[in-house]
JSON list of C-alpha atoms and ligand atoms in Angstrom, two decimals:
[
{"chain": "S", "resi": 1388, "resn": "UNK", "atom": "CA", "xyz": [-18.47, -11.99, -5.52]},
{"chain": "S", "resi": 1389, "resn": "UNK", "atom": "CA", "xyz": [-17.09, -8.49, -5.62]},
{"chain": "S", "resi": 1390, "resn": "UNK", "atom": "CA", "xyz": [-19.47, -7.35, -3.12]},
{"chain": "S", "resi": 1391, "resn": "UNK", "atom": "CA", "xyz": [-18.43, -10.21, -0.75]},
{"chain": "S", "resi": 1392, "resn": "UNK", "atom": "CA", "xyz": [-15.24, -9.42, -0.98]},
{"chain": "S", "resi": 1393, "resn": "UNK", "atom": "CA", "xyz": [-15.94, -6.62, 1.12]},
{"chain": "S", "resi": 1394, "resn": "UNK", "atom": "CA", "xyz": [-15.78, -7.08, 5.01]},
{"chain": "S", "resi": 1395, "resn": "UNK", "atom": "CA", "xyz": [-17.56, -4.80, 7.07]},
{"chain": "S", "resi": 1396, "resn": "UNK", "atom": "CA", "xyz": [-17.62, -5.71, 10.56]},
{"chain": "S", "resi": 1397, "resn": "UNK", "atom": "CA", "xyz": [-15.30, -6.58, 12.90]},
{"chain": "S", "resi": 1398, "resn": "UNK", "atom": "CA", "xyz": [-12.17, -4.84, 14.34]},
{"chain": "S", "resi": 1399, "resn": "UNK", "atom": "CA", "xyz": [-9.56, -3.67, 11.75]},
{"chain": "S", "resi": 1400, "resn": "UNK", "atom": "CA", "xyz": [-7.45, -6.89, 12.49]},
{"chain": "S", "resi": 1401, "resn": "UNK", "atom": "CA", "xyz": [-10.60, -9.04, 12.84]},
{"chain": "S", "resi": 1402, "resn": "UNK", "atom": "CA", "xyz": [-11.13, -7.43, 9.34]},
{"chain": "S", "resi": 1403, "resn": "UNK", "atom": "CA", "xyz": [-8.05, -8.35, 7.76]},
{"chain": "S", "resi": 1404, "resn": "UNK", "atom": "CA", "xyz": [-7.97, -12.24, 9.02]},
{"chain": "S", "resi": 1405, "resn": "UNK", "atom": "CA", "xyz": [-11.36, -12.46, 6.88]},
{"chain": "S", "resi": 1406, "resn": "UNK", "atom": "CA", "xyz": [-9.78, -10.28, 4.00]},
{"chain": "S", "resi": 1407, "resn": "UNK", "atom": "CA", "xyz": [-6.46, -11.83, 3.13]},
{"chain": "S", "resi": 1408, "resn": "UNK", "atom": "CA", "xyz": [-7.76, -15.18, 2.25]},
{"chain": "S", "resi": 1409, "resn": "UNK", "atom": "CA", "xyz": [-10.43, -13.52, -0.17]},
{"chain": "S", "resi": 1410, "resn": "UNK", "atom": "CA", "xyz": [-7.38, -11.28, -1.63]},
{"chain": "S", "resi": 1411, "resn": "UNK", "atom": "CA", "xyz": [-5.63, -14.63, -2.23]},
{"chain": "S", "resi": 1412, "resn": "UNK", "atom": "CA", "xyz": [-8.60, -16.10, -3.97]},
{"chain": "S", "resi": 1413, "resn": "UNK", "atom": "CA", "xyz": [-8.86, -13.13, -5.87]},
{"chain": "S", "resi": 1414, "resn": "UNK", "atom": "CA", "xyz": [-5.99, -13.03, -6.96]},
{"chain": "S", "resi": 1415, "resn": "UNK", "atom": "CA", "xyz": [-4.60, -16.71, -7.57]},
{"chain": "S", "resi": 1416, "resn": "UNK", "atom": "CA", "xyz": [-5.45, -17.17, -10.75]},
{"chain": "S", "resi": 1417, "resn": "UNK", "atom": "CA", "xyz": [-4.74, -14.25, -12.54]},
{"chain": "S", "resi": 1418, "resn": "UNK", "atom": "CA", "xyz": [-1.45, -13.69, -13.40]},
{"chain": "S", "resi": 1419, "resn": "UNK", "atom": "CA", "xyz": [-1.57, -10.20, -14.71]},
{"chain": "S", "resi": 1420, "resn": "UNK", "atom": "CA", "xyz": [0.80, -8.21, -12.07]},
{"chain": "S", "resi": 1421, "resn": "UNK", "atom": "CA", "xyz": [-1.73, -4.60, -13.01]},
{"chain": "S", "resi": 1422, "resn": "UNK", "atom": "CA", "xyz": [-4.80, -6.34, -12.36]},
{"chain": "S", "resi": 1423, "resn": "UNK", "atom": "CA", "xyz": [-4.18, -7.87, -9.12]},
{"chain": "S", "resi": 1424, "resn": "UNK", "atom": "CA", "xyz": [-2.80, -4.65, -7.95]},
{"chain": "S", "resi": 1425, "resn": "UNK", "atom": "CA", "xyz": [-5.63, -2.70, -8.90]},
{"chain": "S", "resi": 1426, "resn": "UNK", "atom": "CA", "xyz": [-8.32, -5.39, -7.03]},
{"chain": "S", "resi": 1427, "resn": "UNK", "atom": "CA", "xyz": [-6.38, -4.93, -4.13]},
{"chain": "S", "resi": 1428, "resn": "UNK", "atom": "CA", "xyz": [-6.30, -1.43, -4.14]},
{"chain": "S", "resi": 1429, "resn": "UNK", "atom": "CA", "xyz": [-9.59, -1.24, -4.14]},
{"chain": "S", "resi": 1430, "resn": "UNK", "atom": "CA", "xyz": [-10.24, -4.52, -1.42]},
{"chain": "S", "resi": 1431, "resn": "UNK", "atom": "CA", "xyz": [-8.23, -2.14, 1.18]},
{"chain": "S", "resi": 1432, "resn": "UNK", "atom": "CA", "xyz": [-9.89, 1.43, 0.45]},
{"chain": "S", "resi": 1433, "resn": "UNK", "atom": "CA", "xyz": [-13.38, -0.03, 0.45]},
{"chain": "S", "resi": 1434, "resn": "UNK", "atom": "CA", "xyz": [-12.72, -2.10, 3.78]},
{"chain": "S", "resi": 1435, "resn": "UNK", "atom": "CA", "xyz": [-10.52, 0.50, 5.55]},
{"chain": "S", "resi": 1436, "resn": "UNK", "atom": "CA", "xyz": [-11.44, 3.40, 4.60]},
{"chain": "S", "resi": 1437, "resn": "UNK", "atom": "CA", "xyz": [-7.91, 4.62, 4.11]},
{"chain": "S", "resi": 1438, "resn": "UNK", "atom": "CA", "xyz": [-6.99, 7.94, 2.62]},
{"chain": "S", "resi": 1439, "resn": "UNK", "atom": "CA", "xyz": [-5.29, 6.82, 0.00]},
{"chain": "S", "resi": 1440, "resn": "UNK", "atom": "CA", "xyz": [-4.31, 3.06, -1.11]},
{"chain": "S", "resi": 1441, "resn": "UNK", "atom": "CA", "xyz": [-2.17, 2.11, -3.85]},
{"chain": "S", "resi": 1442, "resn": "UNK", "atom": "CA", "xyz": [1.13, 1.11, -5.63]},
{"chain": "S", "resi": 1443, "resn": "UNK", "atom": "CA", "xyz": [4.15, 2.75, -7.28]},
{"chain": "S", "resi": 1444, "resn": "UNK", "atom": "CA", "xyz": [5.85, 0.52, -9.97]},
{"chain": "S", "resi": 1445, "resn": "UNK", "atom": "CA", "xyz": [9.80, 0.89, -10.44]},
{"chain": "S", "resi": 1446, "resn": "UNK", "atom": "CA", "xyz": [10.95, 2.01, -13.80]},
{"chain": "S", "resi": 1447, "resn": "UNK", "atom": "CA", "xyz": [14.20, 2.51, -14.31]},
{"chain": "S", "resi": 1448, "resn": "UNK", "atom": "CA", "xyz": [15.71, 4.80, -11.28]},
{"chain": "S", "resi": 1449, "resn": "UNK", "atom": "CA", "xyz": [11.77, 6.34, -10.22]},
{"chain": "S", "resi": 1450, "resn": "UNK", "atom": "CA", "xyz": [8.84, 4.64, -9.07]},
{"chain": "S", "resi": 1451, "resn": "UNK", "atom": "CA", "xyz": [6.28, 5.80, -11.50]},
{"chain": "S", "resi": 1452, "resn": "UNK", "atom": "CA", "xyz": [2.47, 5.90, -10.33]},
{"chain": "S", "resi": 1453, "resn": "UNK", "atom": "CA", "xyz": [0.14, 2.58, -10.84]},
{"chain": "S", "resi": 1454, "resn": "UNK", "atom": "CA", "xyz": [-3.06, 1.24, -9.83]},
{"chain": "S", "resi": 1455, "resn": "UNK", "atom": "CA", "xyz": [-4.60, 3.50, -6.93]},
{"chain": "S", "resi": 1456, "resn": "UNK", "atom": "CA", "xyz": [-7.74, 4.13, -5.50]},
{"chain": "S", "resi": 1457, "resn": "UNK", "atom": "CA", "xyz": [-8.16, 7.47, -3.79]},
{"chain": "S", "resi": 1458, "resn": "UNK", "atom": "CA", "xyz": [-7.29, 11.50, -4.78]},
{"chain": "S", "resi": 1459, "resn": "UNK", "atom": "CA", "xyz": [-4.82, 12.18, -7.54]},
{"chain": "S", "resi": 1460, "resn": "UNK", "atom": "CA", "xyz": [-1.10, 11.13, -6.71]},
{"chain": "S", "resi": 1461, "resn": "UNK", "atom": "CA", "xyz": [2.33, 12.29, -7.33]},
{"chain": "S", "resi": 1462, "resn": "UNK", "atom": "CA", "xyz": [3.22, 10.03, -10.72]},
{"chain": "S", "resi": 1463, "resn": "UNK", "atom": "CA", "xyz": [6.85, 10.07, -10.11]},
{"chain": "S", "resi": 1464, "resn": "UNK", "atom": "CA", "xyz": [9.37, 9.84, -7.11]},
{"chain": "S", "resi": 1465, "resn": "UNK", "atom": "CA", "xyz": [12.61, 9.53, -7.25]},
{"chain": "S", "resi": 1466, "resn": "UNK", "atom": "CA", "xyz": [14.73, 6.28, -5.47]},
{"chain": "S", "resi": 1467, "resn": "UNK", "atom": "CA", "xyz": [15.53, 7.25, -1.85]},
{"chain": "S", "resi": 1468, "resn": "UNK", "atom": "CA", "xyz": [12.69, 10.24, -2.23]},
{"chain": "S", "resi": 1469, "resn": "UNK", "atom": "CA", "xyz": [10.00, 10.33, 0.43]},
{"chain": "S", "resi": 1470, "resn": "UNK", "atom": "CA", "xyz": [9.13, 7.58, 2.12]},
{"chain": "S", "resi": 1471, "resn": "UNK", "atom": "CA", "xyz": [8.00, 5.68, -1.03]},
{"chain": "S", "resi": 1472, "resn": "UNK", "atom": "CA", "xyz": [11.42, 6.17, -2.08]},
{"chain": "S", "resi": 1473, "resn": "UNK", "atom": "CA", "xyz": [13.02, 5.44, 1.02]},
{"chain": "S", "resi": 1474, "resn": "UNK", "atom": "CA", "xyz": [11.15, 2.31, 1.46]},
{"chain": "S", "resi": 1475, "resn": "UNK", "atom": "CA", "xyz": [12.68, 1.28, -2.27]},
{"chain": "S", "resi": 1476, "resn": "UNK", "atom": "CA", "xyz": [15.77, 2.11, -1.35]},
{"chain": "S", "resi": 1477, "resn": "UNK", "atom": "CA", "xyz": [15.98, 0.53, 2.35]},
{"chain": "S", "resi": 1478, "resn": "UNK", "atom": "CA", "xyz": [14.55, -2.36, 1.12]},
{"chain": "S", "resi": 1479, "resn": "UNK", "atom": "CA", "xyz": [12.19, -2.66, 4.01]},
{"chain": "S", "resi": 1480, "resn": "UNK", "atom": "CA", "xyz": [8.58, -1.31, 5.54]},
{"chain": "S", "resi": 1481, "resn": "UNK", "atom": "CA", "xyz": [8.01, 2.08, 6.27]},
{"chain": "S", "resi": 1482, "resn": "UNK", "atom": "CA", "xyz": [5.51, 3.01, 8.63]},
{"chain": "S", "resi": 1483, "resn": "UNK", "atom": "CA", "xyz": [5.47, 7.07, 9.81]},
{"chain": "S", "resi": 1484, "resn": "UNK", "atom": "CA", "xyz": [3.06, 7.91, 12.09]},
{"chain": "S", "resi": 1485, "resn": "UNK", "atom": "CA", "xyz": [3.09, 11.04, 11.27]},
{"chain": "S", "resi": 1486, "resn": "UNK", "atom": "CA", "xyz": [4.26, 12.34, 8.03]},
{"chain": "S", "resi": 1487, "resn": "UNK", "atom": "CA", "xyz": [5.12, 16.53, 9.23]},
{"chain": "S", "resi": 1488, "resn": "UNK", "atom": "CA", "xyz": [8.23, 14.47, 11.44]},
{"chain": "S", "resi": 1489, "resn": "UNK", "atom": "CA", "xyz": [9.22, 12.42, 8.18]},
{"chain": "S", "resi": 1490, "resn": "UNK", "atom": "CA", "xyz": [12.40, 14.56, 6.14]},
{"chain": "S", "resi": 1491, "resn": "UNK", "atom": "CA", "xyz": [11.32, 14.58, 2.78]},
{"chain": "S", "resi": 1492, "resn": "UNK", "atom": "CA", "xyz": [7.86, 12.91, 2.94]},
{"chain": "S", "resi": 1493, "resn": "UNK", "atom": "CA", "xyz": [6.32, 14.11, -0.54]},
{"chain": "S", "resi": 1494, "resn": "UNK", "atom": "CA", "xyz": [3.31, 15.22, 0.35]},
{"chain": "S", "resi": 1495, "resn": "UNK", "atom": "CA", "xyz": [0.78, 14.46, -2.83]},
{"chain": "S", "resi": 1496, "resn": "UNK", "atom": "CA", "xyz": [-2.43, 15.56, -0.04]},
{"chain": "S", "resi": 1497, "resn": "UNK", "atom": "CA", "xyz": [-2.41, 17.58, 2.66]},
{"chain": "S", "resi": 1498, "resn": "UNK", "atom": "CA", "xyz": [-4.68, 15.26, 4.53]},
{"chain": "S", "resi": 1499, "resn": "UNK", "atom": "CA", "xyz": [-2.57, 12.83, 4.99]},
{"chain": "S", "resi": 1500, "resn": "UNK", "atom": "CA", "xyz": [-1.35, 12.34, 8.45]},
{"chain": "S", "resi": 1501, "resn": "UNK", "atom": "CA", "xyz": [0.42, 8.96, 8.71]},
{"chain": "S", "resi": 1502, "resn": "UNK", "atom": "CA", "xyz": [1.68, 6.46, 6.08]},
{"chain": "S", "resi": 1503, "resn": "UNK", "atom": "CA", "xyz": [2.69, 2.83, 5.05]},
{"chain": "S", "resi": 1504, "resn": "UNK", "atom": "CA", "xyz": [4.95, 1.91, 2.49]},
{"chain": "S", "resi": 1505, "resn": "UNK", "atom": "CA", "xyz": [5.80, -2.18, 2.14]},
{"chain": "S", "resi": 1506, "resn": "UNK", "atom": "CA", "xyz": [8.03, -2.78, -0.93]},
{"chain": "S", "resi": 1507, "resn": "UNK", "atom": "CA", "xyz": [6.85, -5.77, -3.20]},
{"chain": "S", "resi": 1508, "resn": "UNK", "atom": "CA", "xyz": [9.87, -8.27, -4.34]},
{"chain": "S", "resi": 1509, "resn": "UNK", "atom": "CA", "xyz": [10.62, -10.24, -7.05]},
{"chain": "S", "resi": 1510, "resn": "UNK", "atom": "CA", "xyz": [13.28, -12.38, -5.48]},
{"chain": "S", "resi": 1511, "resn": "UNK", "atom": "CA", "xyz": [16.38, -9.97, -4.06]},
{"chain": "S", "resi": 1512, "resn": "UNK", "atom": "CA", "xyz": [14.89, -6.94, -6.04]},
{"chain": "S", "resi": 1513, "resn": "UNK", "atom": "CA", "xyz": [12.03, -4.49, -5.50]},
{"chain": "S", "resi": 1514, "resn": "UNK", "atom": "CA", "xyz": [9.37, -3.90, -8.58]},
{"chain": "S", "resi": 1515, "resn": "UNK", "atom": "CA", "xyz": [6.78, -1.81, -6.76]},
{"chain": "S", "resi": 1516, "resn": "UNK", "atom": "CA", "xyz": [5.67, -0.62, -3.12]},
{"chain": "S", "resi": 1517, "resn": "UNK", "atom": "CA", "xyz": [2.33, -0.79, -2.35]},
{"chain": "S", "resi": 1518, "resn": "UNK", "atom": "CA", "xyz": [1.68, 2.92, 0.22]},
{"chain": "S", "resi": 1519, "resn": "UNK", "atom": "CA", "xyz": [-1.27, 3.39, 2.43]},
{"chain": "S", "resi": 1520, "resn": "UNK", "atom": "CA", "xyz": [-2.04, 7.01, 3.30]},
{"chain": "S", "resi": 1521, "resn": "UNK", "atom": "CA", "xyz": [-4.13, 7.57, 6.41]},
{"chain": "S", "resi": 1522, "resn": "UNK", "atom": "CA", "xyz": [-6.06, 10.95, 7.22]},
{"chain": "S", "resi": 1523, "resn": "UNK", "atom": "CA", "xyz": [-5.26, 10.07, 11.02]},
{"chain": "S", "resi": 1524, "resn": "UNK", "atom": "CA", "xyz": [-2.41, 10.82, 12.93]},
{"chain": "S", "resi": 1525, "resn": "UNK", "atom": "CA", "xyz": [-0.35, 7.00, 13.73]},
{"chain": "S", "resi": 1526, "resn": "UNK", "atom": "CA", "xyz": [-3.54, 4.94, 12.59]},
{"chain": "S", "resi": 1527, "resn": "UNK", "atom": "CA", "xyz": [-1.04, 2.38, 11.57]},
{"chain": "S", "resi": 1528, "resn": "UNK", "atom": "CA", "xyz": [-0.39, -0.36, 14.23]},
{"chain": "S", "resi": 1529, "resn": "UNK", "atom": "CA", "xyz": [2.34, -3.21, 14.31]},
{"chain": "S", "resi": 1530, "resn": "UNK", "atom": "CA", "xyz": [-0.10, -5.93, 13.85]},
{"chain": "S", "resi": 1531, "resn": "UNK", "atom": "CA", "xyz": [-1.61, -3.74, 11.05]},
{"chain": "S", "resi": 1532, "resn": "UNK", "atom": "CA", "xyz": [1.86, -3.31, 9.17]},
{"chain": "S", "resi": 1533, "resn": "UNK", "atom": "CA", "xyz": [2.54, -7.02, 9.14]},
{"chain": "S", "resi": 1534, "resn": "UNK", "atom": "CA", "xyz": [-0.72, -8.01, 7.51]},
{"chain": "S", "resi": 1535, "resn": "UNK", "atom": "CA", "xyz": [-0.07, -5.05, 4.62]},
{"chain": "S", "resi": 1536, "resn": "UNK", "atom": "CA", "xyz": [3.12, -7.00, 4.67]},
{"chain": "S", "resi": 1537, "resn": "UNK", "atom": "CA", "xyz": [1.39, -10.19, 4.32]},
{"chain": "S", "resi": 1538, "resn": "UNK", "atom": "CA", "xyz": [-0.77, -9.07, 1.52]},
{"chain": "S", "resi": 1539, "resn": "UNK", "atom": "CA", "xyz": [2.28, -7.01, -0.73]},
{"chain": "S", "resi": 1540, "resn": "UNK", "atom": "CA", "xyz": [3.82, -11.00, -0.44]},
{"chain": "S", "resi": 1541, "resn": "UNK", "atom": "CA", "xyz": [0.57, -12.44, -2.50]},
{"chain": "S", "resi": 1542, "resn": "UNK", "atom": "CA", "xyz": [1.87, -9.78, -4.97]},
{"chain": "S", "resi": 1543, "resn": "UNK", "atom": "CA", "xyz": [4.49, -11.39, -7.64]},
{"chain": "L", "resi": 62, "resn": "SME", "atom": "N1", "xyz": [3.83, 10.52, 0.57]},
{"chain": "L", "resi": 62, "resn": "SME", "atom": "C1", "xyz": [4.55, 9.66, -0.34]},
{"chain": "L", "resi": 62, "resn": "SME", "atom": "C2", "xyz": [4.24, 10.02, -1.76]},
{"chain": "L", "resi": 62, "resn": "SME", "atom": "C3", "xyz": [3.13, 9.25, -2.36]},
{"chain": "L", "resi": 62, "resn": "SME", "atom": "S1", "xyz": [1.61, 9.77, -1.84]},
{"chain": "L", "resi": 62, "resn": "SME", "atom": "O1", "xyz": [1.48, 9.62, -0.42]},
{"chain": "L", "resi": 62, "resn": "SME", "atom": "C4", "xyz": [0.40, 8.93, -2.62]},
{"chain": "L", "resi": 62, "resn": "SME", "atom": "C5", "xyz": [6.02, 9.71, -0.07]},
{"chain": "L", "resi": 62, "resn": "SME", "atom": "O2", "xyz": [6.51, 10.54, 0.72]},
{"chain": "L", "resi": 62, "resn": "SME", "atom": "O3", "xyz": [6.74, 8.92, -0.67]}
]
């Protein structure tokens, strides 16, 4: 099952048609909010290949560091910090193809080049943003951004 799970050929979109229906059946019937994020973590670093993949939690007034797969992370940023921050406090996507042109991007790597950050919601209010790192310059396409979309809605 796990193995499955991971799709290996195809384009990157092609790749995430057949992925997002085997997130959702991952994740359906679990109801623990830690464990889904952690399986998806690790469904979009084995099938992208990104940098980095993985979620901040909010806590209070920071976004404290949660289930990620990839390098060691920053474990706190402030709201409106960065474009984890920013994405919290914007209440919408961020995607930056390239982070050097971002003010205040908190860089946690110096490979990273370009970044994704799609809040999560629990009705009006954000509890986490899930942030995709990228060691490529704008590797982050529209189409792209609305499935990472897609998938932070399967998170409740
Ligand atoms: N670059 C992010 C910080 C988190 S790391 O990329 C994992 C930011 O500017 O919010």
């Amino acid at each position: 099952m796990a193995e499955d799970l991971i799709v290996k050929t195809g384009s990157k979109l092609e790749k995430y048609e057949v992925l997002i229906p085997q997130i959702v059946a991952l994740i359906e019937n679990e109801p623990d909010r830690i464990a889904n994020m952690a399986n998806v973590a690790a469904a979009l670093k084995q099938t992208f290949e990104y940098f980095w993949v993985g979620f901040y939690l909010v806590h209070d007034d920071e976004l404290v560091l949660g289930p990620f797969q990839g390098p060691i992370a920053c474990t706190r940023i402030r709201k409106g910090k960065g474009v984890c921050g920013t994405a919290w406090l914007k209440k919408t996507t961020m995607s930056v193809p390239d982070v050097d042109q971002f003010p205040g991007h908190i860089s946690c790597n110096s490979a990273s080049k370009s970044e994704v950050v799609v809040p999560l919601f629990c009705g009006e209010e954000v509890f986490a943003v899930l942030d995709i790192d990228s060691d490529r310059l704008n590797d982050f396409c529209a189409e792209e951004v609305s499935y990472l979309e897609q998938i932070a809605k399967l998170l409740k």
